[in-house]
């Protein structure tokens, strides 16, 4: 499912226009993104939790040259499915 299809499903399920549904989806995604940038968790009960994980710097191998390379530390977004979503799958 892509964003357009999701907007259509939201519009049909909530009885909104596609324009209003797109605005609502964009605002939701922006709010989740802003919270993650600040380092906060976003918990949607029954759906799941969005959080930020820190990956430490590590050493890797370039598969083409077999040389060792340094991989920098970084932060990554993580999603853990909630119990209801897990049960539905």
XYZ file of C-alpha atoms in Angstrom:
89
model
C 0.000 0.000 0.000
C 1.402 3.402 -0.903
C 0.556 6.829 0.506
C -2.215 7.527 -2.026
C -3.941 4.238 -1.240
C -3.609 4.901 2.495
C -5.175 8.359 2.082
C -8.088 6.756 0.201
C -8.599 4.197 2.995
C -8.507 6.916 5.652
C -11.010 9.014 3.690
C -13.384 6.068 3.306
C -13.057 4.916 6.918
C -13.405 8.337 8.546
C -15.880 9.878 6.130
C -13.460 12.677 5.205
C -12.452 14.094 1.862
C -9.194 12.896 0.357
C -7.704 16.374 0.841
C -8.555 16.388 4.556
C -7.317 12.807 4.923
C -3.992 13.710 3.291
C -3.613 16.700 5.628
C -4.351 14.487 8.644
C -1.857 11.835 7.530
C 0.839 14.431 6.824
C 0.280 16.051 10.225
C 0.473 12.657 11.967
C 3.702 11.696 10.204
C 5.206 15.120 10.964
C 4.262 14.844 14.653
C 5.854 11.382 14.908
C 8.976 12.622 13.112
C 9.287 15.676 15.378
C 8.961 13.518 18.490
C 11.639 11.105 17.269
C 13.994 13.966 16.391
C 13.636 15.189 19.995
C 14.454 11.668 21.218
C 10.944 10.923 22.496
C 8.946 7.705 22.080
C 5.569 7.643 20.369
C 3.247 4.956 21.726
C 0.018 4.139 19.931
C -1.759 1.649 22.178
C -2.770 -1.445 20.235
C -0.653 -0.463 17.225
C 2.939 -0.087 18.345
C 5.789 2.111 19.526
C 8.134 4.296 17.517
C 11.488 5.013 19.164
C 15.088 5.987 18.424
C 17.976 3.556 18.857
C 21.653 4.466 18.913
C 23.996 2.260 16.921
C 27.608 2.418 18.086
C 30.525 2.885 15.723
C 31.834 -0.407 14.452
C 34.248 -1.959 12.017
C 32.980 -3.495 8.787
C 34.397 -5.047 5.647
C 34.041 -3.684 2.117
C 32.785 -6.760 0.216
C 34.359 -5.625 -3.068
C 37.898 -4.993 -1.769
C 37.834 -7.005 1.493
C 39.351 -3.985 3.249
C 38.287 -3.064 6.758
C 36.282 0.149 7.020
C 34.974 2.169 9.941
C 31.211 2.565 10.150
C 30.212 5.699 12.071
C 27.792 5.702 14.985
C 24.270 6.788 14.121
C 20.707 6.970 15.337
C 18.009 4.873 13.685
C 14.217 4.831 13.916
C 12.707 1.675 15.376
C 9.147 0.355 15.393
C 7.896 -2.343 17.720
C 4.450 -3.736 16.943
C 1.909 -3.754 19.749
C 0.055 -6.799 21.028
C -3.152 -6.169 19.046
C -1.261 -5.649 15.776
C 0.868 -8.735 16.400
C -2.232 -10.813 17.135
C -3.941 -9.567 13.969
C -1.017 -10.697 11.840
